[in-house]
Amino acid sequence: MAEQTPPVDEMNYEGLAQDALRGVVRAALERAALPEGIPGAHHFYITFVTRAPGVSLPPDILAKYPEEMTVVLQHQYWDLAVEPDRFTVMLKFGGLPKVMTVPYAAVTRFYDPSVQFILQFEAPALAPEPEPEPAPPPPPTGDDGPKVVSLDQFRKK
């Protein structure tokens, strides 16, 4: 009896399903972006990978949340812009307004506790960390020869 190799999912149905469910997140955010805002008691907890490709956060927020963070969209959010592949929103951190951009591919969890609705997604690959810029060489002094210090001035006479 010959062993059969398992079928290969060349359609990537799991990835297609994840993309379709991220469309639910986008549709909910589109509704929240309307002038009347989020309806009823609904509110969203959105968890995302902070170093995923396309995520844009202020440096202080990224330093505080170097891997993952959760934001809440309920009453106090501003300038929510929903695009086909990402959303941008202004939230206050420590009383200061901060703008963030999050691609849907970076979202790992979407939760609306008012109706106990939750979606969980696979974590995306992280964006490569930028290479540190090399330090500039010291400016030339005009005298590149060896420095000789006479110890005579330090001896007791």
mmCIF file of N, CA, C and O in Angstrom, residues 7-8 11 16 27 42 63 75 99 112 143:
data_model
loop_
_atom_site.group_PDB
_atom_site.id
_atom_site.type_symbol
_atom_site.label_atom_id
_atom_site.label_comp_id
_atom_site.label_asym_id
_atom_site.label_seq_id
_atom_site.Cartn_x
_atom_site.Cartn_y
_atom_site.Cartn_z
ATOM 1 N N PRO A 7 -2.360 16.696 1.042
ATOM 2 C CA PRO A 7 -2.518 17.736 0.019
ATOM 3 C C PRO A 7 -1.887 19.056 0.471
ATOM 4 O O PRO A 7 -1.849 19.365 1.657
ATOM 5 N N VAL A 8 -1.412 19.800 -0.485
ATOM 6 C CA VAL A 8 -0.804 21.102 -0.222
ATOM 7 C C VAL A 8 -1.833 22.181 -0.539
ATOM 8 O O VAL A 8 -2.425 22.187 -1.620
ATOM 9 N N MET A 11 -3.819 27.370 -2.327
ATOM 10 C CA MET A 11 -4.702 28.543 -2.317
ATOM 11 C C MET A 11 -4.463 29.401 -1.078
ATOM 12 O O MET A 11 -4.911 30.534 -1.038
ATOM 13 N N LEU A 16 -6.268 33.607 3.360
ATOM 14 C CA LEU A 16 -7.441 34.272 2.787
ATOM 15 C C LEU A 16 -8.494 34.536 3.866
ATOM 16 O O LEU A 16 -9.112 35.599 3.894
ATOM 17 N N ALA A 27 -14.369 47.279 8.446
ATOM 18 C CA ALA A 27 -15.765 47.717 8.368
ATOM 19 C C ALA A 27 -16.232 48.330 9.698
ATOM 20 O O ALA A 27 -16.949 49.336 9.701
ATOM 21 N N HIS A 42 -20.957 50.034 22.032
ATOM 22 C CA HIS A 42 -19.817 49.391 21.392
ATOM 23 C C HIS A 42 -18.534 50.186 21.652
ATOM 24 O O HIS A 42 -18.551 51.415 21.712
ATOM 25 N N ALA A 63 8.987 53.194 22.306
ATOM 26 C CA ALA A 63 9.927 52.815 23.368
ATOM 27 C C ALA A 63 9.184 52.182 24.542
ATOM 28 O O ALA A 63 9.685 51.246 25.162
ATOM 29 N N HIS A 75 -14.684 56.739 23.509
ATOM 30 C CA HIS A 75 -15.211 58.095 23.500
ATOM 31 C C HIS A 75 -14.193 59.115 23.006
ATOM 32 O O HIS A 75 -14.555 60.086 22.357
ATOM 33 N N VAL A 99 -0.496 60.617 17.151
ATOM 34 C CA VAL A 99 -1.074 60.011 15.956
ATOM 35 C C VAL A 99 -0.366 58.687 15.702
ATOM 36 O O VAL A 99 0.858 58.596 15.803
ATOM 37 N N ASP A 112 -14.604 43.651 20.984
ATOM 38 C CA ASP A 112 -15.666 44.575 21.376
ATOM 39 C C ASP A 112 -16.339 43.965 22.598
ATOM 40 O O ASP A 112 -17.177 43.061 22.485
ATOM 41 N N ASP A 143 47.258 68.004 12.425
ATOM 42 C CA ASP A 143 48.504 67.380 12.855
ATOM 43 C C ASP A 143 48.191 65.919 13.120
ATOM 44 O O ASP A 143 47.698 65.565 14.181
#
